[in-house]
């Protein structure tokens, strides 16, 4: 399986939480790959954490990716994972990254923080975990990786829901509202 996070490398995005649960995931899925696409202030910290745990062959730092490459990475992945949390006043907004992944048929794992639960509907388009609960995060990830039919079902639902957020759909809704 391929897990992917596409986001700025900031503490609140939860990259470190995913790195922390990798040994548990690898025990069951030894060929798992975690792709981190993005750049930011936490790059060195994340690379050090990966090196300190000896997981370099299971984590790929893709750097900043533009739309065509981002789409290719998402289409090649199994699960979008961004277990964000609030740090001080810094919190995730609606979470467009979840919808970008959903458009490619990927379900997501998010945390119950900020706007993420509005973007990822628990047990409909992905799973929503408790923030800072590594056990909950690991269990949710394993649940989806173990149950490929459920993972596919969530991915299809996520894609259908994300398509309702496309501009062409919203444009039609706006025109209808303006005409009423």
PDB file of N, CA and C in Angstrom, residues 38-90:
ATOM      1  N   UNK A  38       5.363  17.889  -0.499  1.00  0.00           N
ATOM      2  CA  UNK A  38       5.269  19.239   0.023  1.00  0.00           C
ATOM      3  C   UNK A  38       6.604  19.684   0.585  1.00  0.00           C
ATOM      4  N   UNK A  39       6.667  20.939   0.956  1.00  0.00           N
ATOM      5  CA  UNK A  39       7.866  21.515   1.565  1.00  0.00           C
ATOM      6  C   UNK A  39       7.441  22.394   2.716  1.00  0.00           C
ATOM      7  N   UNK A  40       8.384  22.711   3.574  1.00  0.00           N
ATOM      8  CA  UNK A  40       8.057  23.583   4.686  1.00  0.00           C
ATOM      9  C   UNK A  40       9.085  23.508   5.789  1.00  0.00           C
ATOM     10  N   UNK A  41       8.768  24.189   6.872  1.00  0.00           N
ATOM     11  CA  UNK A  41       9.697  24.336   7.985  1.00  0.00           C
ATOM     12  C   UNK A  41      10.058  23.034   8.674  1.00  0.00           C
ATOM     13  N   UNK A  42       9.245  22.017   8.577  1.00  0.00           N
ATOM     14  CA  UNK A  42       9.476  20.764   9.307  1.00  0.00           C
ATOM     15  C   UNK A  42      10.232  19.711   8.498  1.00  0.00           C
ATOM     16  N   UNK A  43      10.686  20.043   7.309  1.00  0.00           N
ATOM     17  CA  UNK A  43      11.348  19.051   6.457  1.00  0.00           C
ATOM     18  C   UNK A  43      12.522  18.383   7.164  1.00  0.00           C
ATOM     19  N   UNK A  44      13.424  19.151   7.730  1.00  0.00           N
ATOM     20  CA  UNK A  44      14.606  18.577   8.386  1.00  0.00           C
ATOM     21  C   UNK A  44      14.213  17.701   9.575  1.00  0.00           C
ATOM     22  N   UNK A  45      13.239  18.144  10.348  1.00  0.00           N
ATOM     23  CA  UNK A  45      12.786  17.369  11.511  1.00  0.00           C
ATOM     24  C   UNK A  45      12.200  16.036  11.067  1.00  0.00           C
ATOM     25  N   UNK A  46      11.384  16.067  10.016  1.00  0.00           N
ATOM     26  CA  UNK A  46      10.768  14.839   9.515  1.00  0.00           C
ATOM     27  C   UNK A  46      11.818  13.885   8.949  1.00  0.00           C
ATOM     28  N   UNK A  47      12.770  14.414   8.202  1.00  0.00           N
ATOM     29  CA  UNK A  47      13.839  13.567   7.644  1.00  0.00           C
ATOM     30  C   UNK A  47      14.663  12.934   8.754  1.00  0.00           C
ATOM     31  N   UNK A  48      14.931  13.692   9.801  1.00  0.00           N
ATOM     32  CA  UNK A  48      15.685  13.158  10.936  1.00  0.00           C
ATOM     33  C   UNK A  48      14.901  12.048  11.627  1.00  0.00           C
ATOM     34  N   UNK A  49      13.617  12.246  11.820  1.00  0.00           N
ATOM     35  CA  UNK A  49      12.776  11.225  12.460  1.00  0.00           C
ATOM     36  C   UNK A  49      12.769   9.933  11.641  1.00  0.00           C
ATOM     37  N   UNK A  50      12.673  10.064  10.333  1.00  0.00           N
ATOM     38  CA  UNK A  50      12.682   8.892   9.462  1.00  0.00           C
ATOM     39  C   UNK A  50      14.031   8.180   9.560  1.00  0.00           C
ATOM     40  N   UNK A  51      15.115   8.937   9.509  1.00  0.00           N
ATOM     41  CA  UNK A  51      16.452   8.343   9.604  1.00  0.00           C
ATOM     42  C   UNK A  51      16.679   7.693  10.963  1.00  0.00           C
ATOM     43  N   UNK A  52      16.243   8.346  12.029  1.00  0.00           N
ATOM     44  CA  UNK A  52      16.442   7.817  13.385  1.00  0.00           C
ATOM     45  C   UNK A  52      15.730   6.485  13.593  1.00  0.00           C
ATOM     46  N   UNK A  53      14.646   6.276  12.873  1.00  0.00           N
ATOM     47  CA  UNK A  53      13.897   5.029  13.020  1.00  0.00           C
ATOM     48  C   UNK A  53      14.247   4.015  11.928  1.00  0.00           C
ATOM     49  N   UNK A  54      15.152   4.377  11.040  1.00  0.00           N
ATOM     50  CA  UNK A  54      15.601   3.459   9.995  1.00  0.00           C
ATOM     51  C   UNK A  54      14.551   3.148   8.940  1.00  0.00           C
ATOM     52  N   UNK A  55      13.650   4.069   8.698  1.00  0.00           N
ATOM     53  CA  UNK A  55      12.559   3.819   7.746  1.00  0.00           C
ATOM     54  C   UNK A  55      12.754   4.522   6.405  1.00  0.00           C
ATOM     55  N   UNK A  56      13.987   4.844   6.062  1.00  0.00           N
ATOM     56  CA  UNK A  56      14.235   5.579   4.825  1.00  0.00           C
ATOM     57  C   UNK A  56      13.689   4.865   3.597  1.00  0.00           C
ATOM     58  N   UNK A  57      13.678   3.542   3.599  1.00  0.00           N
ATOM     59  CA  UNK A  57      13.185   2.814   2.423  1.00  0.00           C
ATOM     60  C   UNK A  57      11.654   2.766   2.371  1.00  0.00           C
ATOM     61  N   UNK A  58      10.994   3.302   3.405  1.00  0.00           N
ATOM     62  CA  UNK A  58       9.533   3.292   3.441  1.00  0.00           C
ATOM     63  C   UNK A  58       8.909   4.683   3.396  1.00  0.00           C
ATOM     64  N   UNK A  59       9.746   5.713   3.344  1.00  0.00           N
ATOM     65  CA  UNK A  59       9.254   7.091   3.289  1.00  0.00           C
ATOM     66  C   UNK A  59       9.933   7.793   2.126  1.00  0.00           C
ATOM     67  N   UNK A  60       9.122   8.385   1.277  1.00  0.00           N
ATOM     68  CA  UNK A  60       9.640   9.127   0.129  1.00  0.00           C
ATOM     69  C   UNK A  60       9.240  10.583   0.273  1.00  0.00           C
ATOM     70  N   UNK A  61      10.216  11.458   0.293  1.00  0.00           N
ATOM     71  CA  UNK A  61       9.967  12.900   0.314  1.00  0.00           C
ATOM     72  C   UNK A  61       9.949  13.372  -1.138  1.00  0.00           C
ATOM     73  N   UNK A  62       8.767  13.689  -1.641  1.00  0.00           N
ATOM     74  CA  UNK A  62       8.596  14.051  -3.046  1.00  0.00           C
ATOM     75  C   UNK A  62       8.833  15.534  -3.303  1.00  0.00           C
ATOM     76  N   UNK A  63       8.918  16.333  -2.240  1.00  0.00           N
ATOM     77  CA  UNK A  63       9.096  17.767  -2.406  1.00  0.00           C
ATOM     78  C   UNK A  63       7.821  18.429  -2.901  1.00  0.00           C
ATOM     79  N   UNK A  64       7.971  19.650  -3.387  1.00  0.00           N
ATOM     80  CA  UNK A  64       6.826  20.386  -3.920  1.00  0.00           C
ATOM     81  C   UNK A  64       6.408  19.750  -5.236  1.00  0.00           C
ATOM     82  N   UNK A  65       5.119  19.485  -5.387  1.00  0.00           N
ATOM     83  CA  UNK A  65       4.615  18.884  -6.620  1.00  0.00           C
ATOM     84  C   UNK A  65       3.577  19.817  -7.249  1.00  0.00           C
ATOM     85  N   UNK A  66       3.667  19.956  -8.542  1.00  0.00           N
ATOM     86  CA  UNK A  66       2.697  20.753  -9.289  1.00  0.00           C
ATOM     87  C   UNK A  66       1.514  19.861  -9.652  1.00  0.00           C
ATOM     88  N   UNK A  67       0.440  20.440 -10.157  1.00  0.00           N
ATOM     89  CA  UNK A  67      -0.804  19.708 -10.370  1.00  0.00           C
ATOM     90  C   UNK A  67      -0.677  18.395 -11.138  1.00  0.00           C
ATOM     91  N   UNK A  68      -0.029  18.344 -12.296  1.00  0.00           N
ATOM     92  CA  UNK A  68       0.023  17.049 -13.004  1.00  0.00           C
ATOM     93  C   UNK A  68       0.740  15.968 -12.182  1.00  0.00           C
ATOM     94  N   UNK A  69       1.829  16.340 -11.539  1.00  0.00           N
ATOM     95  CA  UNK A  69       2.567  15.377 -10.724  1.00  0.00           C
ATOM     96  C   UNK A  69       1.765  14.996  -9.474  1.00  0.00           C
ATOM     97  N   UNK A  70       1.108  15.993  -8.880  1.00  0.00           N
ATOM     98  CA  UNK A  70       0.274  15.718  -7.705  1.00  0.00           C
ATOM     99  C   UNK A  70      -0.823  14.718  -8.060  1.00  0.00           C
ATOM    100  N   UNK A  71      -1.479  14.939  -9.182  1.00  0.00           N
ATOM    101  CA  UNK A  71      -2.530  14.030  -9.628  1.00  0.00           C
ATOM    102  C   UNK A  71      -1.971  12.623  -9.830  1.00  0.00           C
ATOM    103  N   UNK A  72      -0.807  12.523 -10.433  1.00  0.00           N
ATOM    104  CA  UNK A  72      -0.186  11.209 -10.656  1.00  0.00           C
ATOM    105  C   UNK A  72       0.124  10.520  -9.329  1.00  0.00           C
ATOM    106  N   UNK A  73       0.656  11.257  -8.372  1.00  0.00           N
ATOM    107  CA  UNK A  73       0.940  10.673  -7.059  1.00  0.00           C
ATOM    108  C   UNK A  73      -0.345  10.199  -6.394  1.00  0.00           C
ATOM    109  N   UNK A  74      -1.370  11.015  -6.425  1.00  0.00           N
ATOM    110  CA  UNK A  74      -2.629  10.631  -5.787  1.00  0.00           C
ATOM    111  C   UNK A  74      -3.231   9.401  -6.456  1.00  0.00           C
ATOM    112  N   UNK A  75      -3.200   9.349  -7.767  1.00  0.00           N
ATOM    113  CA  UNK A  75      -3.758   8.197  -8.487  1.00  0.00           C
ATOM    114  C   UNK A  75      -2.971   6.919  -8.203  1.00  0.00           C
ATOM    115  N   UNK A  76      -1.711   7.060  -7.840  1.00  0.00           N
ATOM    116  CA  UNK A  76      -0.859   5.900  -7.563  1.00  0.00           C
ATOM    117  C   UNK A  76      -0.909   5.474  -6.098  1.00  0.00           C
ATOM    118  N   UNK A  77      -1.682   6.163  -5.306  1.00  0.00           N
ATOM    119  CA  UNK A  77      -1.716   5.901  -3.868  1.00  0.00           C
ATOM    120  C   UNK A  77      -2.945   5.104  -3.469  1.00  0.00           C
ATOM    121  N   UNK A  78      -2.883   4.574  -2.268  1.00  0.00           N
ATOM    122  CA  UNK A  78      -3.955   3.756  -1.714  1.00  0.00           C
ATOM    123  C   UNK A  78      -4.848   4.552  -0.783  1.00  0.00           C
ATOM    124  N   UNK A  79      -4.237   5.472  -0.016  1.00  0.00           N
ATOM    125  CA  UNK A  79      -4.953   6.163   1.047  1.00  0.00           C
ATOM    126  C   UNK A  79      -4.316   7.520   1.310  1.00  0.00           C
ATOM    127  N   UNK A  80      -5.149   8.556   1.397  1.00  0.00           N
ATOM    128  CA  UNK A  80      -4.679   9.889   1.768  1.00  0.00           C
ATOM    129  C   UNK A  80      -4.761   9.986   3.289  1.00  0.00           C
ATOM    130  N   UNK A  81      -3.691  10.456   3.900  1.00  0.00           N
ATOM    131  CA  UNK A  81      -3.649  10.527   5.356  1.00  0.00           C
ATOM    132  C   UNK A  81      -3.053  11.867   5.778  1.00  0.00           C
ATOM    133  N   UNK A  82      -3.837  12.633   6.498  1.00  0.00           N
ATOM    134  CA  UNK A  82      -3.367  13.915   7.020  1.00  0.00           C
ATOM    135  C   UNK A  82      -4.056  14.140   8.373  1.00  0.00           C
ATOM    136  N   UNK A  83      -3.474  13.550   9.421  1.00  0.00           N
ATOM    137  CA  UNK A  83      -4.087  13.630  10.752  1.00  0.00           C
ATOM    138  C   UNK A  83      -3.759  14.941  11.459  1.00  0.00           C
ATOM    139  N   UNK A  84      -4.279  16.019  10.927  1.00  0.00           N
ATOM    140  CA  UNK A  84      -3.987  17.346  11.459  1.00  0.00           C
ATOM    141  C   UNK A  84      -4.599  17.578  12.838  1.00  0.00           C
ATOM    142  N   UNK A  85      -4.033  18.556  13.498  1.00  0.00           N
ATOM    143  CA  UNK A  85      -4.524  18.924  14.825  1.00  0.00           C
ATOM    144  C   UNK A  85      -4.268  20.401  15.050  1.00  0.00           C
ATOM    145  N   UNK A  86      -4.946  20.944  16.022  1.00  0.00           N
ATOM    146  CA  UNK A  86      -4.763  22.352  16.357  1.00  0.00           C
ATOM    147  C   UNK A  86      -3.524  22.503  17.237  1.00  0.00           C
ATOM    148  N   UNK A  87      -2.729  23.503  16.903  1.00  0.00           N
ATOM    149  CA  UNK A  87      -1.565  23.850  17.721  1.00  0.00           C
ATOM    150  C   UNK A  87      -1.693  25.332  18.027  1.00  0.00           C
ATOM    151  N   UNK A  88      -1.976  25.634  19.278  1.00  0.00           N
ATOM    152  CA  UNK A  88      -2.252  27.025  19.647  1.00  0.00           C
ATOM    153  C   UNK A  88      -3.482  27.489  18.895  1.00  0.00           C
ATOM    154  N   UNK A  89      -3.352  28.594  18.185  1.00  0.00           N
ATOM    155  CA  UNK A  89      -4.458  29.102  17.373  1.00  0.00           C
ATOM    156  C   UNK A  89      -4.389  28.608  15.929  1.00  0.00           C
ATOM    157  N   UNK A  90      -3.351  27.847  15.590  1.00  0.00           N
ATOM    158  CA  UNK A  90      -3.155  27.355  14.230  1.00  0.00           C
ATOM    159  C   UNK A  90      -3.968  26.075  14.024  1.00  0.00           C
TER     160      UNK A  90
END
